Amino acid sequence: MALEMNQPGVWSKSERELRGAFLSQLEVIPGGDKIKACIQCGTCTGSCPVSYAMDISPRGVMALFRAGDIEAILRSRTIWVCASCYVCTTRCPAGIKITDILYALKRIAIEKGIFPSRFPVYHLSEQFVKMVNKYGRNYELGLIRRFNFRTGLKKFWQMAPLAWKLFIHGRLSFRPSRIKGLDQIHKIIASAQREPVPVSRETSEFLGTVGYAATTEVEEKVAAGGNQA
Amino acid sequence: MKYLYYPGCSLESQAQAYDVSLKTVLRLLGQELHEIPDWNCCGATAYMSVKETVAFSISARNLALAEKMGGEVIAPCSSCFTILTKTNRYLKAQPALKELVNQALKAGELEYNGNTTVRHPLDVLVNDVGVEVIKIFAKRDLNGLRIAPYYGCQLVRPERGFDDREFPTTMDDLFSELGGKIVYFPVKVRCCGGMLMSTFPEVGLKLTKEILECAYENQAEVIITTCPMCHINLEAYQKKINKRFKTNFRIPIWYFTQLLGWVLGATEEELGLKYNLINISKEKLSKTLEAV
C-alpha cells in the first residue's frame, strides 16, 4: 500500500480503506464512538506505564486518527507495546475506550500484514490461537517452544534455566490438556470465522460525523481481509 | 449460591498452587465448587487481538455451559475473569454480536442467553462469605506478618467491579483483620507487564522490578497476588531482574488463597506450597500463633 499525500480535508485512498476498517471495528466496542470526544488532555499518556517505550503516545494515536493518518499508527510500536492494563481507559475524562481501540488497530495491522517479520507480539498471538484451536486450551510448553522458534533460537536457550526450575517444581506440563468437545469447538470456530465483525446499524450514524462514510466496496474489502500490504 | 468453577489453562499447569489452595479455602469455609465440565480456553488477550468474533464465540461457549448448569462462575485468573466479563458486557451492548455468537454456538449445539454472572474468588470470599465468618474459621493469626497485597490490572479494571479501580482495599482489609501488617504499597494496581515479559523483555523486566522494589523498600515479607500472570512475572523472573538491575530481591510471592488457607489452618500440602519457587521461611511461618 503506497502512501499518498493527503489533500487537506480529503483522505487518501489507502487512508479511506484503513479508516473504513477501523470505524467498523469501533462500532463493536460499546461506547466506541466516544473517540470523537477526545480533548487531547494527555491523561492517557501520563498514566500509561509503557508510554516511555512507545514511539507514538496514546494521545498521539487519537490525534493521528483525527488528522487522518491511521497508517502512521499502524506502523508504530505503540499498538504492540500496550500491555492491556486499562489504566488509560479507566482515567480518560472523555470515557474513550483506549485499550479496546488499540486492540482494534492491532487487528487491522494483522489483517493488512503491517508489522516486521519475526515480530514477537504477532507470533505469540498467532501461536496462542493455534494452540487453542488445536487443543481447546492453552499448552504453555508448546506455546513457548513454537514462539521462540519463530522469533529466534537464542531466546529459547535463554528460557531453558527458568523452564527447568518450573519443571522441578512441578509447574510445567509436558502433555497438553485436550478438551473432549474439540469437535464442537471446531464447529463454533469455523462458523464464527465465516462472519466479518458485525455492526449494529442503530449505532452506525456516527460514521458520517467523523468525515467519512464507508462505501460498500471498502466494507467488502475489509470483510475479505488478507494481506494487502 | 451454587458456585461453578472455571479454573482456566494456567491453573491446570503453571499455577497449580492457586488451584489447590483455592479449593482448600472454599472447602474449609464450607462452600461447594462445581467445575464446569469440559471448559475451554477463554481466549485471553492474545486471541482477542487476532480474531474478535471467534474470540467472543469460544469465550461464550464457557458461559453457555455454565448457563445450562445454573449458578455463578468463579474465575480465579484475572485474565479469564476480565475476558469472560468483557464477553458478557459486549454481548449485552451489541445485539448483532450476540446474534452472531449464538449462530456460531448453534453450530456446536449450544445457546447463550446472557444469564451467567462471572465473579472473582476474592469478591466471593469477602462479600458472600464475609470477613466475620472467615475470622470465626481462623485457626492461626498472622501476627504482624508484613504483607504487600498486589491487585494488578485486570482484576479491578476496566469497568468498576467489586472494588475501586485506583485504590482497591479488599485484600488489605481482609488480611489486616486476620492479623497481618499491610505495608505501604502504592504500586498495588500498577501493571507487571504481563506478556511483555516474553515479547519485549526489557520493558517487562522494568515494570516488574518497580513492583518488587516498592515491596522491598517497605520491607514486605510476602507479596500476595490474585493472578497467575502477575505471579509468574513477580516470582520466576526475580533472578533475571536481580542480574539485570543489580538488585538483591528474594521476596516470596504467594497467591492470596495460600495465605488465607494458612490462616484457616490448612497444611503445606493443601496449599500447594511445594509449587512456589520462593517461600516464606519456616521461622516466619512459625511466628503465626496457633488457635486464636
Short mmCIF file of C-alpha atoms in Angstrom, two decimals:
data_model
loop_
_atom_site.label_atom_id
_atom_site.label_comp_id
_atom_site.label_asym_id
_atom_site.label_seq_id
_atom_site.Cartn_x
_atom_site.Cartn_y
_atom_site.Cartn_z
CA MET A 1 0.00 0.00 0.00
CA ALA A 2 1.79 3.13 -1.19
CA LEU A 3 1.47 6.17 0.99
CA GLU A 4 -0.22 9.03 -0.81
CA MET A 5 -0.13 12.70 0.07
CA ASN A 6 -3.26 13.78 1.89
CA GLN A 7 -5.02 16.81 0.49
CA PRO A 8 -6.23 18.97 3.37
CA GLY A 9 -9.59 17.63 4.47
CA VAL A 10 -9.53 14.81 1.93
CA TRP A 11 -8.46 11.30 2.87
CA SER A 12 -6.20 9.39 0.50
CA LYS A 13 -7.41 6.08 -0.90
CA SER A 14 -5.31 3.98 1.44
CA GLU A 15 -6.41 6.09 4.39
CA ARG A 16 -10.05 5.67 3.40
CA GLU A 17 -9.61 1.93 3.32
CA LEU A 18 -7.94 1.76 6.72
CA ARG A 19 -10.46 4.19 8.13
CA GLY A 20 -13.32 2.06 6.92
CA ALA A 21 -11.81 -0.98 8.58
CA PHE A 22 -11.13 0.94 11.77
CA LEU A 23 -14.55 2.55 12.04
CA SER A 24 -16.40 -0.70 11.55
CA GLN A 25 -14.24 -2.21 14.32
CA LEU A 26 -15.04 0.77 16.54
CA GLU A 27 -18.74 0.09 16.26
CA VAL A 28 -18.43 -3.23 18.03
CA ILE A 29 -16.86 -1.55 21.07
CA PRO A 30 -19.59 -0.37 23.44
CA GLY A 31 -19.00 3.35 23.62
CA GLY A 32 -16.51 3.22 20.74
CA ASP A 33 -17.90 6.41 19.22
CA LYS A 34 -16.59 8.39 22.20
CA ILE A 35 -13.30 8.68 20.31
CA LYS A 36 -14.82 11.86 18.90
CA ALA A 37 -14.83 13.38 22.36
CA CYS A 38 -11.05 13.36 22.87
CA ILE A 39 -9.89 16.65 24.39
CA GLN A 40 -6.17 15.86 23.94
CA CYS A 41 -5.53 16.26 27.66
CA GLY A 42 -2.79 13.63 27.79
CA THR A 43 -4.13 11.77 30.83
CA CYS A 44 -3.76 8.50 28.90
CA THR A 45 -0.13 9.11 28.04
CA GLY A 46 0.68 10.32 31.54
CA SER A 47 -0.95 7.29 33.15
CA CYS A 48 0.41 4.67 30.75
CA PRO A 49 3.15 2.56 32.38
CA VAL A 50 4.69 1.75 28.99
CA SER A 51 4.30 5.07 27.14
CA TYR A 52 8.03 5.63 27.65
CA ALA A 53 8.64 2.70 25.29
CA MET A 54 6.22 3.90 22.61
CA ASP A 55 7.11 6.00 19.58
CA ILE A 56 3.61 7.49 19.33
CA SER A 57 1.90 8.18 22.65
CA PRO A 58 -1.72 7.10 23.24
CA ARG A 59 -2.71 10.76 22.98
CA GLY A 60 -0.83 10.93 19.69
CA VAL A 61 -2.85 7.95 18.44
CA MET A 62 -6.07 9.90 19.00
CA ALA A 63 -4.61 12.97 17.28
CA LEU A 64 -3.37 10.99 14.27
CA PHE A 65 -6.76 9.35 13.87
CA ARG A 66 -8.31 12.79 13.67
CA ALA A 67 -5.65 14.10 11.34
CA GLY A 68 -6.28 11.18 9.01
CA ASP A 69 -3.08 9.22 9.30
CA ILE A 70 -4.08 5.80 10.56
CA GLU A 71 -1.29 4.22 8.58
CA ALA A 72 1.27 6.03 10.77
CA ILE A 73 -0.38 4.50 13.86
CA LEU A 74 -0.32 1.02 12.35
CA ARG A 75 3.37 1.36 11.54
CA SER A 76 4.23 2.44 15.08
CA ARG A 77 5.38 0.33 18.02
CA THR A 78 2.57 1.71 20.14
CA ILE A 79 -0.16 -0.84 19.43
CA TRP A 80 2.24 -3.71 20.14
CA VAL A 81 3.72 -2.32 23.34
CA CYS A 82 0.34 -1.88 25.06
CA ALA A 83 0.18 -4.32 27.96
CA SER A 84 -3.64 -4.16 28.33
CA CYS A 85 -3.55 -2.71 31.84
CA TYR A 86 -6.57 -0.46 31.12
CA VAL A 87 -5.35 2.50 33.20
CA CYS A 88 -5.91 4.90 30.29
CA THR A 89 -9.47 3.62 29.77
CA THR A 90 -10.21 3.98 33.47
CA ARG A 91 -8.90 7.52 33.74
CA CYS A 92 -9.94 9.06 30.40
CA PRO A 93 -12.20 12.01 31.28
CA ALA A 94 -13.96 11.66 27.92
CA GLY A 95 -14.72 7.97 28.52
CA ILE A 96 -12.76 6.76 25.50
CA LYS A 97 -12.09 3.01 25.49
CA ILE A 98 -8.44 3.48 24.56
CA THR A 99 -7.27 -0.10 25.24
CA ASP A 100 -10.06 -1.60 23.15
CA ILE A 101 -9.29 0.92 20.39
CA LEU A 102 -5.65 -0.23 20.39
CA TYR A 103 -6.89 -3.83 20.08
CA ALA A 104 -8.92 -2.82 17.05
CA LEU A 105 -5.88 -1.16 15.47
CA LYS A 106 -3.80 -4.26 16.22
CA ARG A 107 -6.34 -6.45 14.43
CA ILE A 108 -6.21 -4.17 11.38
CA ALA A 109 -2.40 -4.23 11.36
CA ILE A 110 -2.50 -8.03 11.48
CA GLU A 111 -5.16 -8.19 8.78
CA LYS A 112 -3.12 -5.92 6.50
CA GLY A 113 0.16 -7.54 7.45
CA ILE A 114 1.73 -4.29 8.65
CA PHE A 115 4.46 -5.40 11.05
CA PRO A 116 8.09 -6.56 10.78
CA SER A 117 8.70 -10.25 10.22
CA ARG A 118 9.76 -12.20 13.34
CA PHE A 119 7.71 -9.68 15.29
CA PRO A 120 7.25 -11.16 18.77
CA VAL A 121 3.77 -9.92 19.66
CA TYR A 122 2.23 -11.12 16.44
CA HIS A 123 3.89 -14.53 16.62
CA LEU A 124 2.90 -15.03 20.24
CA SER A 125 -0.73 -14.24 19.43
CA GLU A 126 -0.65 -16.40 16.31
CA GLN A 127 0.80 -19.41 18.12
CA PHE A 128 -1.58 -18.93 21.02
CA VAL A 129 -4.53 -19.03 18.66
CA LYS A 130 -3.14 -22.20 17.05
CA MET A 131 -2.77 -23.89 20.44
CA VAL A 132 -6.30 -23.05 21.47
CA ASN A 133 -7.70 -24.16 18.12
CA LYS A 134 -5.83 -27.44 18.36
CA TYR A 135 -6.44 -28.43 21.98
CA GLY A 136 -9.24 -26.16 23.17
CA ARG A 137 -6.90 -24.99 25.89
CA ASN A 138 -3.54 -23.30 26.03
CA TYR A 139 -0.48 -25.56 26.20
CA GLU A 140 2.25 -23.45 27.76
CA LEU A 141 5.28 -25.53 26.86
CA GLY A 142 4.14 -25.88 23.27
CA LEU A 143 3.49 -22.15 23.09
CA ILE A 144 6.94 -21.23 24.43
CA ARG A 145 8.63 -23.67 22.06
CA ARG A 146 6.80 -22.55 18.93
CA PHE A 147 7.05 -18.88 19.86
CA ASN A 148 10.80 -18.99 20.43
CA PHE A 149 11.44 -20.96 17.26
CA ARG A 150 9.74 -18.23 15.31
CA THR A 151 11.37 -15.25 16.96
CA GLY A 152 14.92 -16.57 17.35
CA LEU A 153 16.51 -19.64 18.86
CA LYS A 154 18.78 -17.60 21.11
CA LYS A 155 15.79 -16.78 23.25
CA PHE A 156 14.90 -20.44 23.50
CA TRP A 157 18.16 -21.23 25.26
CA GLN A 158 17.80 -18.19 27.47
CA MET A 159 14.47 -19.56 28.63
CA ALA A 160 15.88 -23.00 29.42
CA PRO A 161 17.05 -22.42 33.05
CA LEU A 162 13.71 -20.90 34.00
CA ALA A 163 11.78 -23.71 32.32
CA TRP A 164 13.90 -26.24 34.22
CA LYS A 165 13.19 -24.52 37.53
CA LEU A 166 9.45 -24.55 36.85
CA PHE A 167 9.68 -28.18 35.81
CA ILE A 168 11.33 -29.37 39.03
CA HIS A 169 8.64 -27.56 40.98
CA GLY A 170 6.02 -29.49 39.03
CA ARG A 171 4.72 -26.45 37.17
CA LEU A 172 5.48 -27.41 33.59
CA SER A 173 3.30 -29.97 31.92
CA PHE A 174 4.72 -32.00 29.04
CA ARG A 175 1.34 -33.10 27.83
CA PRO A 176 -1.27 -30.70 26.51
CA SER A 177 -4.67 -30.84 28.14
CA ARG A 178 -7.27 -31.50 25.44
CA ILE A 179 -10.94 -30.82 25.86
CA LYS A 180 -13.44 -33.56 24.97
CA GLY A 181 -15.60 -31.28 22.90
CA LEU A 182 -12.86 -30.48 20.36
CA ASP A 183 -15.23 -31.27 17.55
CA GLN A 184 -17.81 -28.90 19.00
CA ILE A 185 -15.31 -26.06 19.41
CA HIS A 186 -14.01 -26.53 15.88
CA LYS A 187 -17.55 -26.17 14.57
CA ILE A 188 -18.01 -22.99 16.64
CA ILE A 189 -14.73 -21.52 15.41
CA ALA A 190 -15.47 -22.41 11.78
CA SER A 191 -18.88 -20.79 11.98
CA ALA A 192 -17.60 -17.63 13.69
CA GLN A 193 -14.71 -17.32 11.27
CA ARG A 194 -17.00 -17.06 8.29
CA GLU A 195 -18.54 -13.86 9.58
CA PRO A 196 -17.00 -10.40 9.50
CA VAL A 197 -17.17 -8.37 12.68
CA PRO A 198 -20.85 -7.43 12.98
CA VAL A 199 -22.08 -3.90 13.01
CA SER A 200 -25.25 -2.93 14.82
CA ARG A 201 -26.93 -0.49 12.49
CA GLU A 202 -28.52 1.52 15.27
CA THR A 203 -25.14 2.80 16.34
CA SER A 204 -23.69 3.47 12.93
CA GLU A 205 -24.82 7.03 12.37
CA PHE A 206 -21.58 8.39 13.81
CA LEU A 207 -19.70 7.15 10.75
CA GLY A 208 -20.75 10.25 8.86
CA THR A 209 -19.86 12.71 11.57
CA VAL A 210 -16.17 11.91 11.62
CA GLY A 211 -15.93 12.89 7.99
CA TYR A 212 -16.06 9.58 6.25
CA ALA A 213 -18.75 7.11 5.27
CA ALA A 214 -17.70 3.57 4.49
CA THR A 215 -18.59 2.55 0.96
CA THR A 216 -19.79 -0.95 0.21
CA GLU A 217 -16.63 -1.55 -1.76
CA VAL A 218 -14.43 -0.76 1.19
CA GLU A 219 -16.58 -2.83 3.51
CA GLU A 220 -16.28 -5.78 1.20
CA LYS A 221 -12.53 -5.42 1.05
CA VAL A 222 -12.36 -5.29 4.82
CA ALA A 223 -14.51 -8.36 5.12
CA ALA A 224 -12.32 -10.21 2.64
CA GLY A 225 -9.28 -9.33 4.80
CA GLY A 226 -5.99 -10.87 3.80
CA ASN A 227 -2.58 -9.35 3.33
CA GLN A 228 -2.92 -6.32 1.11
CA ALA A 229 0.30 -4.61 2.08
CA MET B 1 -25.40 -19.90 45.95
CA LYS B 2 -24.13 -22.58 43.60
CA TYR B 3 -20.58 -21.79 42.51
CA LEU B 4 -19.33 -23.05 39.16
CA TYR B 5 -15.59 -23.33 38.84
CA TYR B 6 -13.76 -22.09 35.76
CA PRO B 7 -10.08 -22.78 36.52
CA GLY B 8 -8.57 -21.65 33.21
CA CYS B 9 -5.48 -23.02 31.50
CA SER B 10 -2.87 -21.54 33.87
CA LEU B 11 -4.36 -23.14 36.95
CA GLU B 12 -4.03 -26.52 35.31
CA SER B 13 -0.31 -26.22 34.73
CA GLN B 14 1.82 -23.33 35.85
CA ALA B 15 -0.42 -22.10 38.65
CA GLN B 16 -1.49 -25.35 40.31
CA ALA B 17 -0.75 -23.75 43.68
CA TYR B 18 -3.63 -21.34 43.09
CA ASP B 19 -5.98 -24.17 42.10
CA VAL B 20 -5.11 -26.35 45.10
CA SER B 21 -5.23 -23.52 47.63
CA LEU B 22 -8.47 -22.02 46.34
CA LYS B 23 -10.22 -25.39 46.57
CA THR B 24 -8.84 -25.85 50.10
CA VAL B 25 -10.01 -22.42 51.24
CA LEU B 26 -13.53 -22.90 49.91
CA ARG B 27 -13.74 -26.39 51.39
CA LEU B 28 -12.63 -25.14 54.80
CA LEU B 29 -15.27 -22.40 54.63
CA GLY B 30 -17.96 -24.93 53.71
CA GLN B 31 -18.52 -23.74 50.15
CA GLU B 32 -19.15 -26.21 47.36
CA LEU B 33 -17.45 -25.83 44.00
CA HIS B 34 -18.68 -27.47 40.79
CA GLU B 35 -16.17 -27.46 37.94
CA ILE B 36 -17.68 -26.61 34.56
CA PRO B 37 -17.24 -29.86 32.63
CA ASP B 38 -15.04 -29.62 29.55
CA TRP B 39 -14.44 -25.87 29.77
CA ASN B 40 -12.15 -24.36 27.13
CA CYS B 41 -9.62 -21.52 27.00
CA CYS B 42 -11.26 -18.12 27.46
CA GLY B 43 -9.18 -16.72 24.59
CA ALA B 44 -7.18 -14.32 26.73
CA THR B 45 -5.80 -11.06 25.41
CA ALA B 46 -3.92 -12.80 22.61
CA TYR B 47 -6.94 -14.31 20.87
CA MET B 48 -8.92 -11.09 21.18
CA SER B 49 -6.28 -9.18 19.27
CA VAL B 50 -6.37 -11.55 16.29
CA LYS B 51 -9.93 -12.72 15.63
CA GLU B 52 -12.57 -10.86 17.55
CA THR B 53 -15.74 -12.73 16.66
CA VAL B 54 -14.09 -16.10 17.16
CA ALA B 55 -12.64 -14.97 20.48
CA PHE B 56 -16.08 -13.93 21.74
CA SER B 57 -17.59 -17.20 20.50
CA ILE B 58 -15.15 -19.52 22.27
CA SER B 59 -15.37 -17.41 25.41
CA ALA B 60 -19.17 -17.62 25.22
CA ARG B 61 -19.01 -21.41 24.97
CA ASN B 62 -17.93 -21.47 28.62
CA LEU B 63 -20.68 -19.07 29.62
CA ALA B 64 -23.23 -21.20 27.74
CA LEU B 65 -22.06 -24.37 29.50
CA ALA B 66 -22.34 -22.54 32.82
CA GLU B 67 -25.79 -21.23 31.99
CA LYS B 68 -27.01 -24.79 31.49
CA MET B 69 -25.76 -25.73 34.97
CA GLY B 70 -27.17 -22.62 36.67
CA GLY B 71 -25.11 -20.68 39.20
CA GLU B 72 -22.34 -18.12 39.38
CA VAL B 73 -19.00 -18.69 37.72
CA ILE B 74 -15.85 -18.30 39.80
CA ALA B 75 -12.86 -17.37 37.62
CA PRO B 76 -9.67 -17.06 39.69
CA CYS B 77 -7.30 -15.97 36.90
CA SER B 78 -7.57 -12.20 36.45
CA SER B 79 -7.25 -12.51 32.69
CA CYS B 80 -10.03 -15.12 32.41
CA PHE B 81 -12.11 -13.03 34.78
CA THR B 82 -11.76 -9.91 32.68
CA ILE B 83 -12.28 -11.69 29.34
CA LEU B 84 -15.40 -13.56 30.47
CA THR B 85 -16.82 -10.37 31.98
CA LYS B 86 -15.97 -8.46 28.81
CA THR B 87 -17.76 -11.06 26.70
CA ASN B 88 -20.87 -10.61 28.83
CA ARG B 89 -20.63 -6.83 28.57
CA TYR B 90 -20.14 -6.81 24.79
CA LEU B 91 -22.92 -9.31 24.10
CA LYS B 92 -25.28 -7.25 26.20
CA ALA B 93 -24.39 -3.97 24.47
CA GLN B 94 -24.28 -5.34 20.91
CA PRO B 95 -27.33 -7.38 19.88
CA ALA B 96 -25.80 -8.01 16.44
CA LEU B 97 -22.69 -9.52 18.00
CA LYS B 98 -24.80 -11.66 20.32
CA GLU B 99 -26.78 -12.99 17.42
CA LEU B 100 -23.61 -13.85 15.56
CA VAL B 101 -22.02 -15.53 18.55
CA ASN B 102 -25.17 -17.55 19.08
CA GLN B 103 -25.13 -18.55 15.43
CA ALA B 104 -21.60 -19.89 15.97
CA LEU B 105 -22.61 -21.60 19.23
CA LYS B 106 -25.53 -23.19 17.43
CA ALA B 107 -23.07 -24.98 15.16
CA GLY B 108 -21.90 -26.66 18.37
CA GLU B 109 -25.46 -27.20 19.61
CA LEU B 110 -25.20 -24.57 22.33
CA GLU B 111 -27.01 -21.37 23.14
CA TYR B 112 -26.20 -18.44 25.38
CA ASN B 113 -28.85 -16.04 26.65
CA GLY B 114 -26.58 -13.83 28.72
CA ASN B 115 -27.61 -15.04 32.17
CA THR B 116 -24.25 -16.13 33.56
CA THR B 117 -22.61 -13.95 36.20
CA VAL B 118 -18.82 -14.13 36.43
CA ARG B 119 -17.12 -13.45 39.75
CA HIS B 120 -13.65 -13.46 41.19
CA PRO B 121 -12.97 -15.64 44.26
CA LEU B 122 -11.74 -12.60 46.21
CA ASP B 123 -15.12 -10.98 45.72
CA VAL B 124 -16.94 -14.18 46.72
CA LEU B 125 -14.80 -14.75 49.81
CA VAL B 126 -15.10 -11.21 51.13
CA ASN B 127 -18.61 -10.25 50.02
CA ASP B 128 -20.50 -13.57 50.09
CA VAL B 129 -18.74 -15.49 52.84
CA GLY B 130 -17.67 -12.37 54.71
CA VAL B 131 -14.67 -11.38 56.81
CA GLU B 132 -16.55 -12.02 60.04
CA VAL B 133 -17.22 -15.64 59.09
CA ILE B 134 -13.64 -16.13 57.93
CA LYS B 135 -12.49 -14.86 61.34
CA ILE B 136 -14.63 -17.48 63.06
CA PHE B 137 -12.97 -20.23 61.00
CA ALA B 138 -9.44 -18.83 61.51
CA LYS B 139 -7.04 -21.22 63.23
CA ARG B 140 -3.95 -19.04 63.06
CA ASP B 141 -3.14 -15.36 63.49
CA LEU B 142 -0.81 -13.66 61.04
CA ASN B 143 0.88 -11.95 63.98
CA GLY B 144 2.09 -8.87 62.18
CA LEU B 145 3.41 -10.59 59.04
CA ARG B 146 4.35 -7.76 56.67
CA ILE B 147 2.14 -8.18 53.60
CA ALA B 148 2.11 -6.30 50.29
CA PRO B 149 -1.23 -7.02 48.55
CA TYR B 150 -0.79 -6.75 44.79
CA TYR B 151 -4.03 -6.47 42.79
CA GLY B 152 -2.62 -5.94 39.31
CA CYS B 153 -4.69 -4.69 36.40
CA GLN B 154 -7.35 -6.95 35.09
CA LEU B 155 -8.97 -7.76 38.42
CA VAL B 156 -10.06 -4.18 39.08
CA ARG B 157 -10.19 -2.73 35.56
CA PRO B 158 -11.52 -1.69 33.05
CA GLU B 159 -15.07 -1.48 34.47
CA ARG B 160 -15.77 -0.77 38.12
CA GLY B 161 -16.38 -4.17 39.70
CA PHE B 162 -16.41 -5.14 43.35
CA ASP B 163 -13.60 -2.79 44.32
CA ASP B 164 -12.11 0.58 43.44
CA ARG B 165 -10.11 0.77 40.23
CA GLU B 166 -7.40 3.09 41.52
CA PHE B 167 -7.19 2.15 45.16
CA PRO B 168 -8.70 -1.26 45.90
CA THR B 169 -8.67 -2.32 49.56
CA THR B 170 -10.44 -5.71 49.67
CA MET B 171 -7.27 -7.72 50.37
CA ASP B 172 -5.85 -5.03 52.68
CA ASP B 173 -8.95 -5.13 54.85
CA LEU B 174 -9.21 -8.92 54.84
CA PHE B 175 -5.63 -9.61 55.87
CA SER B 176 -5.31 -6.81 58.39
CA GLU B 177 -8.40 -8.25 60.08
CA LEU B 178 -6.57 -11.59 60.18
CA GLY B 179 -3.60 -10.07 61.98
CA GLY B 180 -1.33 -9.11 59.08
CA LYS B 181 0.50 -5.81 58.77
CA ILE B 182 -0.24 -4.23 55.40
CA VAL B 183 2.84 -2.33 54.24
CA TYR B 184 2.81 0.95 52.33
CA PHE B 185 2.38 -0.31 48.76
CA PRO B 186 1.29 2.41 46.35
CA VAL B 187 2.06 0.25 43.27
CA LYS B 188 -0.68 -2.23 44.07
CA VAL B 189 -2.54 -1.67 40.79
CA ARG B 190 0.48 -0.91 38.61
CA CYS B 191 0.99 -3.15 35.61
CA CYS B 192 3.51 -6.01 35.95
CA GLY B 193 3.97 -6.06 32.18
CA GLY B 194 2.00 -9.23 31.53
CA MET B 195 3.02 -10.85 28.27
CA LEU B 196 5.61 -8.13 27.63
CA MET B 197 7.97 -10.28 29.69
CA SER B 198 8.10 -12.66 26.70
CA THR B 199 7.63 -10.19 23.85
CA PHE B 200 9.64 -7.14 24.97
CA PRO B 201 11.64 -8.36 27.99
CA GLU B 202 13.37 -5.01 28.58
CA VAL B 203 10.01 -3.36 29.20
CA GLY B 204 8.56 -6.27 31.16
CA LEU B 205 11.56 -6.58 33.46
CA LYS B 206 11.46 -2.87 34.28
CA LEU B 207 7.76 -2.88 35.16
CA THR B 208 8.05 -5.95 37.38
CA LYS B 209 11.19 -4.58 39.01
CA GLU B 210 9.34 -1.43 40.09
CA ILE B 211 6.75 -3.51 41.94
CA LEU B 212 9.34 -5.71 43.64
CA GLU B 213 11.40 -2.65 44.54
CA CYS B 214 8.48 -0.99 46.29
CA ALA B 215 7.76 -4.13 48.30
CA TYR B 216 11.46 -4.48 49.13
CA GLU B 217 11.83 -0.88 50.30
CA ASN B 218 8.81 -1.24 52.57
CA GLN B 219 10.15 -4.49 54.00
CA ALA B 220 7.31 -6.68 52.85
CA GLU B 221 7.78 -10.31 53.89
CA VAL B 222 5.39 -11.56 51.23
CA ILE B 223 3.59 -10.19 48.18
CA ILE B 224 0.15 -11.71 47.67
CA THR B 225 -1.40 -11.81 44.20
CA THR B 226 -4.69 -12.75 42.58
CA CYS B 227 -3.37 -13.56 39.11
CA PRO B 228 -1.19 -16.36 37.67
CA MET B 229 0.41 -13.99 35.15
CA CYS B 230 1.46 -11.46 37.80
CA HIS B 231 2.60 -14.36 39.96
CA ILE B 232 4.98 -15.84 37.42
CA ASN B 233 6.37 -12.42 36.46
CA LEU B 234 6.99 -11.43 40.06
CA GLU B 235 8.31 -14.78 41.21
CA ALA B 236 10.08 -16.60 38.40
CA TYR B 237 11.80 -13.53 36.96
CA GLN B 238 13.32 -12.27 40.22
CA LYS B 239 16.65 -13.85 39.37
CA LYS B 240 16.73 -12.22 35.93
CA ILE B 241 15.75 -8.88 37.44
CA ASN B 242 18.50 -9.15 40.04
CA LYS B 243 21.01 -9.80 37.29
CA ARG B 244 19.72 -7.07 35.01
CA PHE B 245 19.32 -4.31 37.60
CA LYS B 246 21.95 -5.44 40.14
CA THR B 247 19.33 -5.76 42.84
CA ASN B 248 19.04 -8.33 45.56
CA PHE B 249 15.39 -9.32 45.70
CA ARG B 250 14.23 -12.55 47.22
CA ILE B 251 10.61 -11.89 48.08
CA PRO B 252 8.13 -14.75 48.47
CA ILE B 253 5.12 -14.38 46.17
CA TRP B 254 2.00 -16.20 47.35
CA TYR B 255 -1.47 -16.42 45.97
CA PHE B 256 -3.85 -14.70 48.36
CA THR B 257 -5.64 -18.04 48.75
CA GLN B 258 -2.44 -19.64 50.05
CA LEU B 259 -2.12 -17.08 52.82
CA LEU B 260 -5.83 -17.24 53.60
CA GLY B 261 -5.65 -21.04 53.69
CA TRP B 262 -2.72 -20.85 56.08
CA VAL B 263 -4.80 -18.72 58.43
CA LEU B 264 -7.64 -21.23 58.15
CA GLY B 265 -5.27 -23.94 59.34
CA ALA B 266 -4.52 -25.79 56.11
CA THR B 267 -1.36 -27.87 55.77
CA GLU B 268 1.50 -27.02 53.42
CA GLU B 269 0.33 -29.73 51.02
CA GLU B 270 -3.23 -28.45 50.96
CA LEU B 271 -1.87 -25.03 49.97
CA GLY B 272 0.46 -26.31 47.26
CA LEU B 273 3.47 -24.61 48.84
CA LYS B 274 5.76 -27.05 47.04
CA TYR B 275 4.95 -25.31 43.75
CA ASN B 276 6.31 -21.96 44.95
CA LEU B 277 9.86 -21.13 43.93
CA ILE B 278 10.38 -18.83 46.91
CA ASN B 279 8.54 -19.48 50.17
CA ILE B 280 8.09 -17.64 53.43
CA SER B 281 10.76 -19.00 55.80
CA LYS B 282 9.76 -21.59 58.38
CA GLU B 283 10.69 -19.28 61.29
CA LYS B 284 8.41 -16.56 59.99
CA LEU B 285 5.57 -19.01 59.45
CA SER B 286 6.01 -20.49 62.92
CA LYS B 287 5.54 -16.99 64.34
CA THR B 288 1.89 -17.21 63.33
CA LEU B 289 0.09 -18.22 66.50
CA GLU B 290 -1.87 -21.44 66.68
CA ALA B 291 -5.54 -21.09 67.64
CA VAL B 292 -6.65 -17.54 68.21
#
